[in-house]
PDB file of C-alpha atoms in Angstrom:
ATOM      1  CA  MET A 643      45.329-165.596-208.457  1.00 90.00           C
ATOM      2  CA  LEU A 644      47.982-168.479-207.992  1.00 93.00           C
ATOM      3  CA  ILE A 645      47.072-171.809-206.598  1.00 97.00           C
ATOM      4  CA  LYS A 646      49.865-174.346-205.421  1.00 97.00           C
ATOM      5  CA  GLU A 647      49.295-177.399-203.289  1.00 98.00           C
ATOM      6  CA  PHE A 648      52.403-178.087-201.385  1.00 98.00           C
ATOM      7  CA  ARG A 649      52.920-181.913-199.949  1.00 98.00           C
ATOM      8  CA  ILE A 650      55.512-182.347-197.620  1.00 98.00           C
ATOM      9  CA  ILE A 651      56.014-185.860-196.255  1.00 98.00           C
ATOM     10  CA  LEU A 652      57.712-186.274-193.124  1.00 98.00           C
ATOM     11  CA  PRO A 653      59.150-189.056-190.779  1.00 98.00           C
ATOM     12  CA  MET A 654      56.630-188.718-187.840  1.00 98.00           C
ATOM     13  CA  THR A 655      52.959-189.345-187.081  1.00 98.00           C
ATOM     14  CA  ALA A 656      50.204-186.557-187.530  1.00 98.00           C
ATOM     15  CA  ASP A 657      49.645-186.498-183.743  1.00 97.00           C
ATOM     16  CA  GLU A 658      53.415-185.650-183.242  1.00 98.00           C
ATOM     17  CA  TYR A 659      53.597-183.147-185.859  1.00 98.00           C
ATOM     18  CA  GLN A 660      50.624-181.115-183.751  1.00 97.00           C
ATOM     19  CA  VAL A 661      53.384-180.584-181.172  1.00 98.00           C
ATOM     20  CA  ALA A 662      56.007-180.411-183.451  1.00 97.00           C
ATOM     21  CA  GLN A 663      54.902-177.729-185.584  1.00 97.00           C
ATOM     22  CA  LEU A 664      53.614-175.607-182.963  1.00 97.00           C
ATOM     23  CA  TRP A 665      56.930-175.430-180.809  1.00 96.00           C
ATOM     24  CA  SER A 666      59.077-174.941-184.264  1.00 96.00           C
ATOM     25  CA  VAL A 667      56.783-172.058-184.760  1.00 94.00           C
ATOM     26  CA  ALA A 668      57.607-170.502-181.270  1.00 94.00           C
ATOM     27  CA  LYS A 669      61.441-171.297-181.868  1.00 93.00           C
ATOM     28  CA  SER A 670      61.502-170.118-185.480  1.00 89.00           C
ATOM     29  CA  SER A 671      59.938-166.843-184.509  1.00 90.00           C
ATOM     30  CA  LYS A 672      62.312-166.110-181.964  1.00 90.00           C
ATOM     31  CA  GLU A 673      65.388-166.609-184.277  1.00 85.00           C
ATOM     32  CA  ASN A 674      63.679-164.077-187.099  1.00 82.00           C
ATOM     33  CA  THR A 675      62.842-161.456-184.795  1.00 88.00           C
ATOM     34  CA  GLY A 676      65.099-158.698-183.891  1.00 82.00           C
ATOM     35  CA  GLY A 677      66.568-155.208-185.352  1.00 80.00           C
ATOM     36  CA  GLY A 678      62.952-153.845-185.875  1.00 76.00           C
ATOM     37  CA  GLU A 679      62.052-156.917-187.905  1.00 80.00           C
ATOM     38  CA  GLY A 680      60.181-160.018-187.286  1.00 83.00           C
ATOM     39  CA  ILE A 681      57.014-161.107-185.372  1.00 88.00           C
ATOM     40  CA  LEU A 682      54.738-159.938-182.924  1.00 90.00           C
ATOM     41  CA  VAL A 683      51.389-161.675-181.238  1.00 93.00           C
ATOM     42  CA  LEU A 684      48.471-159.698-180.719  1.00 94.00           C
ATOM     43  CA  ASN A 685      46.225-162.724-179.994  1.00 95.00           C
ATOM     44  CA  ASN A 686      46.591-166.272-179.118  1.00 95.00           C
ATOM     45  CA  GLU A 687      43.051-167.682-177.450  1.00 96.00           C
ATOM     46  CA  PRO A 688      40.630-170.380-178.306  1.00 96.00           C
ATOM     47  CA  PHE A 689      37.758-169.980-180.700  1.00 96.00           C
ATOM     48  CA  GLU A 690      34.704-172.676-181.225  1.00 95.00           C
ATOM     49  CA  ASN A 691      31.828-173.054-183.147  1.00 93.00           C
ATOM     50  CA  LYS A 692      33.521-171.377-186.137  1.00 94.00           C
ATOM     51  CA  ARG A 693      31.457-172.829-189.364  1.00 92.00           C
ATOM     52  CA  ASP A 694      33.396-171.561-192.484  1.00 91.00           C
ATOM     53  CA  LEU A 695      36.372-173.462-192.055  1.00 94.00           C
ATOM     54  CA  PHE A 696      36.460-177.214-193.546  1.00 92.00           C
ATOM     55  CA  LYS A 697      33.902-179.843-192.782  1.00 92.00           C
ATOM     56  CA  ASN A 698      33.428-180.516-189.312  1.00 92.00           C
ATOM     57  CA  HIS A 699      36.636-178.578-187.998  1.00 94.00           C
ATOM     58  CA  THR A 700      34.868-175.696-185.866  1.00 95.00           C
ATOM     59  CA  SER A 701      37.079-175.501-182.949  1.00 96.00           C
ATOM     60  CA  GLY A 702      40.718-174.889-182.132  1.00 97.00           C
ATOM     61  CA  GLN A 703      43.366-172.138-181.394  1.00 97.00           C
ATOM     62  CA  TYR A 704      43.163-168.460-183.015  1.00 97.00           C
ATOM     63  CA  THR A 705      46.468-166.172-183.442  1.00 96.00           C
ATOM     64  CA  HIS A 706      46.636-163.020-184.796  1.00 96.00           C
ATOM     65  CA  LYS A 707      50.423-161.824-185.629  1.00 93.00           C
ATOM     66  CA  ILE A 708      52.124-158.983-187.416  1.00 90.00           C
ATOM     67  CA  TYR A 709      55.035-159.441-189.529  1.00 86.00           C
ATOM     68  CA  LYS A 710      57.344-156.753-190.224  1.00 81.00           C
ATOM     69  CA  LEU A 711      59.368-157.636-193.381  1.00 68.00           C
ATOM     70  CA  GLU A 712      61.410-154.736-194.619  1.00 59.00           C
ATOM     71  CA  SER A 713      64.342-156.739-195.406  1.00 49.00           C
ATOM     72  CA  ARG A 714      62.652-160.001-196.446  1.00 48.00           C
ATOM     73  CA  VAL A 715      61.147-158.813-199.647  1.00 50.00           C
ATOM     74  CA  PRO A 716      62.984-158.408-203.224  1.00 48.00           C
ATOM     75  CA  TRP A 717      64.811-154.870-203.879  1.00 41.00           C
ATOM     76  CA  TRP A 718      62.019-154.186-206.738  1.00 43.00           C
ATOM     77  CA  VAL A 719      59.343-154.439-204.051  1.00 50.00           C
ATOM     78  CA  ARG A 720      61.041-152.330-201.479  1.00 45.00           C
ATOM     79  CA  LYS A 721      61.375-149.741-203.873  1.00 45.00           C
ATOM     80  CA  MET A 722      57.811-149.539-204.752  1.00 47.00           C
ATOM     81  CA  ALA A 723      56.375-149.622-201.251  1.00 52.00           C
ATOM     82  CA  PRO A 724      56.054-146.731-199.078  1.00 49.00           C
ATOM     83  CA  LYS A 725      57.752-146.589-195.876  1.00 56.00           C
ATOM     84  CA  GLY A 726      55.936-148.350-193.419  1.00 56.00           C
ATOM     85  CA  SER A 727      53.569-150.403-195.826  1.00 59.00           C
ATOM     86  CA  LEU A 728      55.949-153.792-195.694  1.00 70.00           C
ATOM     87  CA  GLU A 729      53.854-154.965-192.480  1.00 81.00           C
ATOM     88  CA  LEU A 730      51.745-158.148-193.064  1.00 85.00           C
ATOM     89  CA  HIS A 731      48.646-159.496-190.537  1.00 91.00           C
ATOM     90  CA  GLU A 732      48.548-162.966-190.021  1.00 92.00           C
ATOM     91  CA  GLU A 733      45.119-164.611-188.820  1.00 96.00           C
ATOM     92  CA  ALA A 734      45.043-168.538-188.232  1.00 96.00           C
ATOM     93  CA  TRP A 735      42.240-170.659-187.060  1.00 97.00           C
ATOM     94  CA  ASN A 736      44.059-174.057-186.032  1.00 97.00           C
ATOM     95  CA  ALA A 737      41.401-176.716-185.904  1.00 97.00           C
ATOM     96  CA  TYR A 738      43.949-179.466-185.981  1.00 97.00           C
ATOM     97  CA  PRO A 739      44.196-181.895-188.131  1.00 97.00           C
ATOM     98  CA  TYR A 740      42.639-178.607-190.433  1.00 97.00           C
ATOM     99  CA  CYS A 741      44.397-175.071-190.257  1.00 97.00           C
ATOM    100  CA  LYS A 742      43.516-171.885-192.053  1.00 97.00           C
ATOM    101  CA  THR A 743      45.866-169.083-192.180  1.00 95.00           C
ATOM    102  CA  VAL A 744      45.123-165.716-193.630  1.00 94.00           C
ATOM    103  CA  VAL A 745      48.015-162.995-194.792  1.00 91.00           C
ATOM    104  CA  ASN A 746      46.835-159.535-195.807  1.00 90.00           C
ATOM    105  CA  ASN A 747      48.390-155.915-195.886  1.00 87.00           C
ATOM    106  CA  PRO A 748      45.170-154.114-194.298  1.00 86.00           C
ATOM    107  CA  ASP A 749      46.909-150.960-194.173  1.00 81.00           C
ATOM    108  CA  TYR A 750      48.328-150.334-198.014  1.00 81.00           C
ATOM    109  CA  MET A 751      47.110-153.139-200.482  1.00 82.00           C
ATOM    110  CA  LYS A 752      43.834-154.024-198.691  1.00 86.00           C
ATOM    111  CA  GLU A 753      41.455-156.185-200.641  1.00 89.00           C
ATOM    112  CA  ASN A 754      43.759-156.167-203.187  1.00 90.00           C
ATOM    113  CA  PHE A 755      46.189-158.682-201.710  1.00 88.00           C
ATOM    114  CA  PHE A 756      45.602-161.722-199.733  1.00 91.00           C
ATOM    115  CA  ILE A 757      47.711-165.329-199.095  1.00 92.00           C
ATOM    116  CA  LYS A 758      45.487-168.034-197.997  1.00 96.00           C
ATOM    117  CA  ILE A 759      46.807-171.318-196.565  1.00 96.00           C
ATOM    118  CA  GLU A 760      44.849-174.272-195.769  1.00 97.00           C
ATOM    119  CA  SER A 761      46.598-177.451-194.077  1.00 98.00           C
ATOM    120  CA  LEU A 762      45.371-180.800-193.408  1.00 98.00           C
ATOM    121  CA  HIS A 763      47.835-183.310-191.604  1.00 98.00           C
ATOM    122  CA  VAL A 764      47.473-187.015-192.217  1.00 98.00           C
ATOM    123  CA  ASP A 765      48.972-190.542-191.246  1.00 98.00           C
ATOM    124  CA  ASP A 766      49.870-191.293-195.508  1.00 97.00           C
ATOM    125  CA  ASN A 767      52.435-190.391-197.868  1.00 95.00           C
ATOM    126  CA  GLY A 768      50.901-188.000-199.727  1.00 96.00           C
ATOM    127  CA  GLN A 769      48.753-189.651-202.254  1.00 95.00           C
ATOM    128  CA  LEU A 770      45.275-188.083-201.495  1.00 97.00           C
ATOM    129  CA  ASP A 771      44.005-186.946-205.138  1.00 97.00           C
ATOM    130  CA  ASN A 772      41.699-183.844-203.308  1.00 97.00           C
ATOM    131  CA  PRO A 773      42.559-183.275-199.785  1.00 97.00           C
ATOM    132  CA  PHE A 774      40.569-179.993-199.770  1.00 97.00           C
ATOM    133  CA  ASP A 775      37.532-180.876-202.149  1.00 97.00           C
ATOM    134  CA  LEU A 776      38.372-178.385-204.644  1.00 97.00           C
ATOM    135  CA  PRO A 777      36.030-177.875-206.842  1.00 97.00           C
ATOM    136  CA  LYS A 778      36.675-178.570-210.862  1.00 96.00           C
ATOM    137  CA  ASP A 779      37.360-174.675-211.735  1.00 96.00           C
ATOM    138  CA  LEU A 780      40.035-174.742-208.972  1.00 96.00           C
ATOM    139  CA  LEU A 781      41.483-178.133-209.724  1.00 96.00           C
ATOM    140  CA  LYS A 782      42.260-177.269-213.066  1.00 96.00           C
ATOM    141  CA  LYS A 783      44.551-174.032-211.669  1.00 96.00           C
ATOM    142  CA  ARG A 784      45.919-176.120-208.515  1.00 97.00           C
ATOM    143  CA  GLU A 785      49.483-177.002-209.164  1.00 97.00           C
ATOM    144  CA  VAL A 786      50.843-180.399-206.915  1.00 98.00           C
ATOM    145  CA  VAL A 787      54.037-179.715-205.485  1.00 97.00           C
ATOM    146  CA  TYR A 788      56.189-182.308-203.412  1.00 98.00           C
ATOM    147  CA  ILE A 789      58.400-181.013-200.996  1.00 98.00           C
ATOM    148  CA  ASP A 790      61.173-183.563-200.106  1.00 98.00           C
ATOM    149  CA  ILE A 791      63.312-182.595-196.846  1.00 98.00           C
ATOM    150  CA  VAL A 792      65.861-185.115-197.817  1.00 98.00           C
ATOM    151  CA  ASN A 793      66.454-184.680-201.403  1.00 97.00           C
ATOM    152  CA  ASP A 794      65.440-181.253-202.613  1.00 97.00           C
ATOM    153  CA  LYS A 795      68.211-178.675-203.257  1.00 94.00           C
ATOM    154  CA  ILE A 796      68.119-175.643-200.870  1.00 94.00           C
ATOM    155  CA  PRO A 797      69.663-172.269-200.945  1.00 92.00           C
ATOM    156  CA  SER A 798      73.433-172.368-199.669  1.00 92.00           C
ATOM    157  CA  GLY A 799      72.448-169.336-197.137  1.00 90.00           C
ATOM    158  CA  ASP A 800      69.546-171.982-195.632  1.00 92.00           C
ATOM    159  CA  TYR A 801      71.874-174.837-194.963  1.00 95.00           C
ATOM    160  CA  ASP A 802      72.954-175.901-191.459  1.00 95.00           C
ATOM    161  CA  GLU A 803      74.765-179.170-191.126  1.00 96.00           C
ATOM    162  CA  LYS A 804      72.677-179.677-187.572  1.00 96.00           C
ATOM    163  CA  GLU A 805      69.608-179.044-189.252  1.00 97.00           C
ATOM    164  CA  ASP A 806      70.433-181.728-192.300  1.00 98.00           C
ATOM    165  CA  PRO A 807      68.107-184.611-192.096  1.00 98.00           C
ATOM    166  CA  THR A 808      70.706-187.222-193.717  1.00 98.00           C
ATOM    167  CA  LYS A 809      73.345-186.354-190.817  1.00 98.00           C
ATOM    168  CA  PHE A 810      70.908-185.625-187.762  1.00 98.00           C
ATOM    169  CA  LEU A 811      70.127-188.633-185.599  1.00 98.00           C
ATOM    170  CA  SER A 812      67.675-188.593-182.927  1.00 98.00           C
ATOM    171  CA  LYS A 813      68.888-189.811-179.236  1.00 98.00           C
ATOM    172  CA  LYS A 814      65.272-190.064-178.050  1.00 97.00           C
ATOM    173  CA  THR A 815      63.380-191.760-181.199  1.00 97.00           C
ATOM    174  CA  GLY A 816      66.298-193.103-183.199  1.00 97.00           C
ATOM    175  CA  ARG A 817      65.020-191.361-185.940  1.00 97.00           C
ATOM    176  CA  GLY A 818      67.454-189.454-188.693  1.00 97.00           C
ATOM    177  CA  GLN A 819      70.356-190.137-191.124  1.00 98.00           C
ATOM    178  CA  LEU A 820      67.384-190.368-194.025  1.00 98.00           C
ATOM    179  CA  LYS A 821      68.669-191.966-197.253  1.00 97.00           C
ATOM    180  CA  LYS A 822      67.273-191.009-200.728  1.00 97.00           C
ATOM    181  CA  ASP A 823      64.905-193.788-200.518  1.00 97.00           C
ATOM    182  CA  TRP A 824      63.740-192.754-197.387  1.00 97.00           C
ATOM    183  CA  LYS A 825      60.180-192.137-198.195  1.00 96.00           C
ATOM    184  CA  THR A 826      59.751-195.967-199.069  1.00 95.00           C
ATOM    185  CA  THR A 827      61.670-197.328-195.851  1.00 94.00           C
ATOM    186  CA  THR A 828      60.581-195.053-193.059  1.00 94.00           C
ATOM    187  CA  LYS A 829      58.094-195.344-190.726  1.00 95.00           C
ATOM    188  CA  PRO A 830      55.958-193.498-188.925  1.00 97.00           C
ATOM    189  CA  ILE A 831      55.141-191.444-191.993  1.00 97.00           C
ATOM    190  CA  MET A 832      52.739-188.438-192.712  1.00 98.00           C
ATOM    191  CA  CYS A 833      51.827-185.740-195.172  1.00 98.00           C
ATOM    192  CA  ALA A 834      51.301-181.751-194.344  1.00 98.00           C
ATOM    193  CA  TYR A 835      49.038-180.963-197.299  1.00 98.00           C
ATOM    194  CA  LYS A 836      49.483-177.550-197.689  1.00 98.00           C
ATOM    195  CA  LEU A 837      47.016-175.447-200.317  1.00 98.00           C
ATOM    196  CA  VAL A 838      48.636-171.871-200.929  1.00 96.00           C
ATOM    197  CA  THR A 839      46.120-169.217-202.886  1.00 96.00           C
ATOM    198  CA  VAL A 840      47.704-166.109-203.652  1.00 93.00           C
ATOM    199  CA  GLU A 841      46.193-162.842-205.105  1.00 92.00           C
ATOM    200  CA  PHE A 842      47.947-159.707-205.745  1.00 89.00           C
ATOM    201  CA  LYS A 843      46.527-156.972-207.676  1.00 88.00           C
ATOM    202  CA  TRP A 844      48.398-154.660-209.017  1.00 81.00           C
ATOM    203  CA  PHE A 845      48.618-154.162-212.839  1.00 81.00           C
ATOM    204  CA  GLY A 846      52.042-154.899-214.539  1.00 84.00           C
ATOM    205  CA  LEU A 847      53.249-156.717-211.122  1.00 79.00           C
ATOM    206  CA  GLN A 848      50.477-159.360-210.424  1.00 87.00           C
ATOM    207  CA  GLY A 849      52.152-162.297-212.075  1.00 88.00           C
ATOM    208  CA  LYS A 850      55.500-161.576-210.902  1.00 88.00           C
ATOM    209  CA  VAL A 851      54.938-160.938-207.283  1.00 84.00           C
ATOM    210  CA  GLU A 852      52.586-164.126-206.994  1.00 89.00           C
ATOM    211  CA  LYS A 853      55.195-166.152-208.069  1.00 91.00           C
ATOM    212  CA  PHE A 854      57.776-164.807-205.700  1.00 87.00           C
ATOM    213  CA  ILE A 855      55.258-165.203-202.991  1.00 88.00           C
ATOM    214  CA  GLN A 856      55.033-169.209-204.018  1.00 92.00           C
ATOM    215  CA  ASN A 857      58.798-169.573-204.429  1.00 91.00           C
ATOM    216  CA  THR A 858      59.032-168.227-201.395  1.00 89.00           C
ATOM    217  CA  GLU A 859      56.405-170.337-199.586  1.00 92.00           C
ATOM    218  CA  LYS A 860      58.334-173.257-200.632  1.00 95.00           C
ATOM    219  CA  ARG A 861      61.524-172.131-199.414  1.00 93.00           C
ATOM    220  CA  LEU A 862      60.108-171.273-196.162  1.00 92.00           C
ATOM    221  CA  PHE A 863      58.360-174.750-195.826  1.00 96.00           C
ATOM    222  CA  THR A 864      61.527-176.498-196.883  1.00 97.00           C
ATOM    223  CA  LYS A 865      63.597-174.992-194.405  1.00 95.00           C
ATOM    224  CA  PHE A 866      61.162-175.154-191.786  1.00 95.00           C
ATOM    225  CA  HIS A 867      60.265-178.499-192.215  1.00 97.00           C
ATOM    226  CA  ARG A 868      63.920-179.771-192.192  1.00 98.00           C
ATOM    227  CA  GLN A 869      64.541-177.804-189.094  1.00 96.00           C
ATOM    228  CA  LEU A 870      61.400-179.194-187.380  1.00 97.00           C
ATOM    229  CA  PHE A 871      62.497-182.909-188.074  1.00 98.00           C
ATOM    230  CA  CYS A 872      65.799-182.161-186.853  1.00 98.00           C
ATOM    231  CA  TRP A 873      64.778-180.383-183.576  1.00 97.00           C
ATOM    232  CA  ILE A 874      62.725-183.760-182.719  1.00 98.00           C
ATOM    233  CA  ASP A 875      64.931-184.220-179.545  1.00 98.00           C
ATOM    234  CA  GLU A 876      63.808-180.855-178.320  1.00 97.00           C
ATOM    235  CA  TRP A 877      59.963-181.203-178.634  1.00 98.00           C
ATOM    236  CA  TYR A 878      59.157-184.881-178.674  1.00 98.00           C
ATOM    237  CA  GLY A 879      57.372-185.892-175.421  1.00 97.00           C
ATOM    238  CA  LEU A 880      55.858-182.375-174.572  1.00 97.00           C
ATOM    239  CA  THR A 881      52.192-181.969-173.972  1.00 97.00           C
ATOM    240  CA  MET A 882      49.791-179.415-175.457  1.00 96.00           C
ATOM    241  CA  ALA A 883      50.033-177.967-171.983  1.00 96.00           C
ATOM    242  CA  ASP A 884      53.639-177.540-172.431  1.00 97.00           C
ATOM    243  CA  ILE A 885      53.059-175.924-175.857  1.00 97.00           C
ATOM    244  CA  ARG A 886      50.658-173.243-174.505  1.00 96.00           C
ATOM    245  CA  GLN A 887      53.337-172.047-171.762  1.00 96.00           C
ATOM    246  CA  ILE A 888      55.804-171.982-174.209  1.00 96.00           C
ATOM    247  CA  GLU A 889      54.035-169.691-176.713  1.00 95.00           C
ATOM    248  CA  ASN A 890      52.903-167.509-173.847  1.00 95.00           C
ATOM    249  CA  GLU A 891      56.489-167.142-172.797  1.00 95.00           C
ATOM    250  CA  VAL A 892      57.770-166.776-176.466  1.00 93.00           C
ATOM    251  CA  GLN A 893      54.841-163.845-176.951  1.00 93.00           C
ATOM    252  CA  LYS A 894      56.294-161.963-174.379  1.00 93.00           C
ATOM    253  CA  GLU A 895      60.051-162.434-175.550  1.00 92.00           C
ATOM    254  CA  LEU A 896      58.920-161.133-179.220  1.00 91.00           C
ATOM    255  CA  GLN A 897      57.445-158.238-177.766  1.00 90.00           C
ATOM    256  CA  ASP A 898      60.529-157.153-175.657  1.00 90.00           C
ATOM    257  CA  ASN A 899      63.008-158.249-178.753  1.00 84.00           C
ATOM    258  CA  ILE A 900      61.792-156.938-182.056  1.00 83.00           C
ATOM    259  CA  ASN A 901      63.452-153.564-181.643  1.00 79.00           C
ATOM    260  CA  LYS A 902      66.762-154.891-180.248  1.00 79.00           C
ATOM    261  CA  GLY A 903      70.030-155.851-181.844  1.00 68.00           C
ATOM    262  CA  ASN A 904      70.370-156.695-185.050  1.00 65.00           C
ATOM    263  CA  ILE A 905      67.839-158.087-188.363  1.00 61.00           C
ATOM    264  CA  VAL A 906      68.159-161.748-187.947  1.00 60.00           C
ATOM    265  CA  GLY A 907      66.788-164.796-189.543  1.00 57.00           C
ATOM    266  CA  LEU A 908      65.866-165.143-193.220  1.00 57.00           C
ATOM    267  CA  LYS A 909      66.548-162.327-195.648  1.00 53.00           C
ATOM    268  CA  CYS A 910      65.841-161.593-199.291  1.00 52.00           C
ATOM    269  CA  GLY A 911      69.092-161.002-201.124  1.00 48.00           C
ATOM    270  CA  ASP A 912      68.952-158.485-204.411  1.00 42.00           C
ATOM    271  CA  ASP A 913      69.112-161.199-206.774  1.00 48.00           C
ATOM    272  CA  ASP A 914      65.800-163.036-205.374  1.00 51.00           C
ATOM    273  CA  GLU A 915      63.079-162.739-208.073  1.00 49.00           C
TER     274      GLU A 915
END
C-alpha cells in the first residue's frame, strides 16, 4: 500500500473551486472520450445520510463512472492484462468541501486493487498538519507532495500555451500571468488536499504498479488544475444548477461519442513507468 497526500494550491476560493472542479471534470471527460476509450457516466444523483465518510459530511452528490483505459497504461500492463480487463469503475461521494472517490477493477482484479482519493478543500495555503485526521500508523506511511501549477515541470506532451498560468490572464477576474512567487503574493488562495491510497496486490509487480499509479495521479492533478485555472472565464459565475444541467448534457454526449472517431486525450507512452 502506498499513501501520498497531494496539496494543490490555487488562486481562487474554496467556494469557487466547487463549481470550477465540476465544470472542468465535465469538459475534460469530453476531451478524453472517443475511439472506444474514455468515460461513461452510469449514475449522477443526490445522496443523504451516508455516515461513513468524514466527520459531519453525510450528504451530497453520488456518481458512478466507467473508465476504458487501453492506451492509458504502460506497455507492461497492457501485455499482462487480459483483453477487456483494462476497465475501471469509479464511485464518488461529493459532500463538498469533502469528497471520497474509490476506483477499482471488479471484473478482473476484484479486491486485490483499489485507489481511494479523499479530498478536502480549504481556504488556506496548504499548511494543515493532518487534514484527514489520520492515525499515527498511517501518518508514518503518508508522504506529503506539494503541486505548484506554475513552477512544477510538466511533460512536453501535456503543455498547452493556452493552459499556462504564467501566460493566461482572465478577462472576468483579472487573475493570471502568475509569477514564481505567486503563492505568497496572490489572493484569494485555497488548497485542495488530496489523500491518495493505492493498493495493488500482484506478486512481483505491486511496488512498480503502485508507484506508477501515484506518479500518474500527480501528472493528472497537475495538468487538470492548470487547466481548471486557465478555464476560469468559462466557469466563473456559473451556479450549481447550471452545473447539474451541464453534467446531464455531457453524460449523454459521452454515451454517444465513446465509440466514435479516434482515441483522444491523455495517453501513456511506451517509455512511461
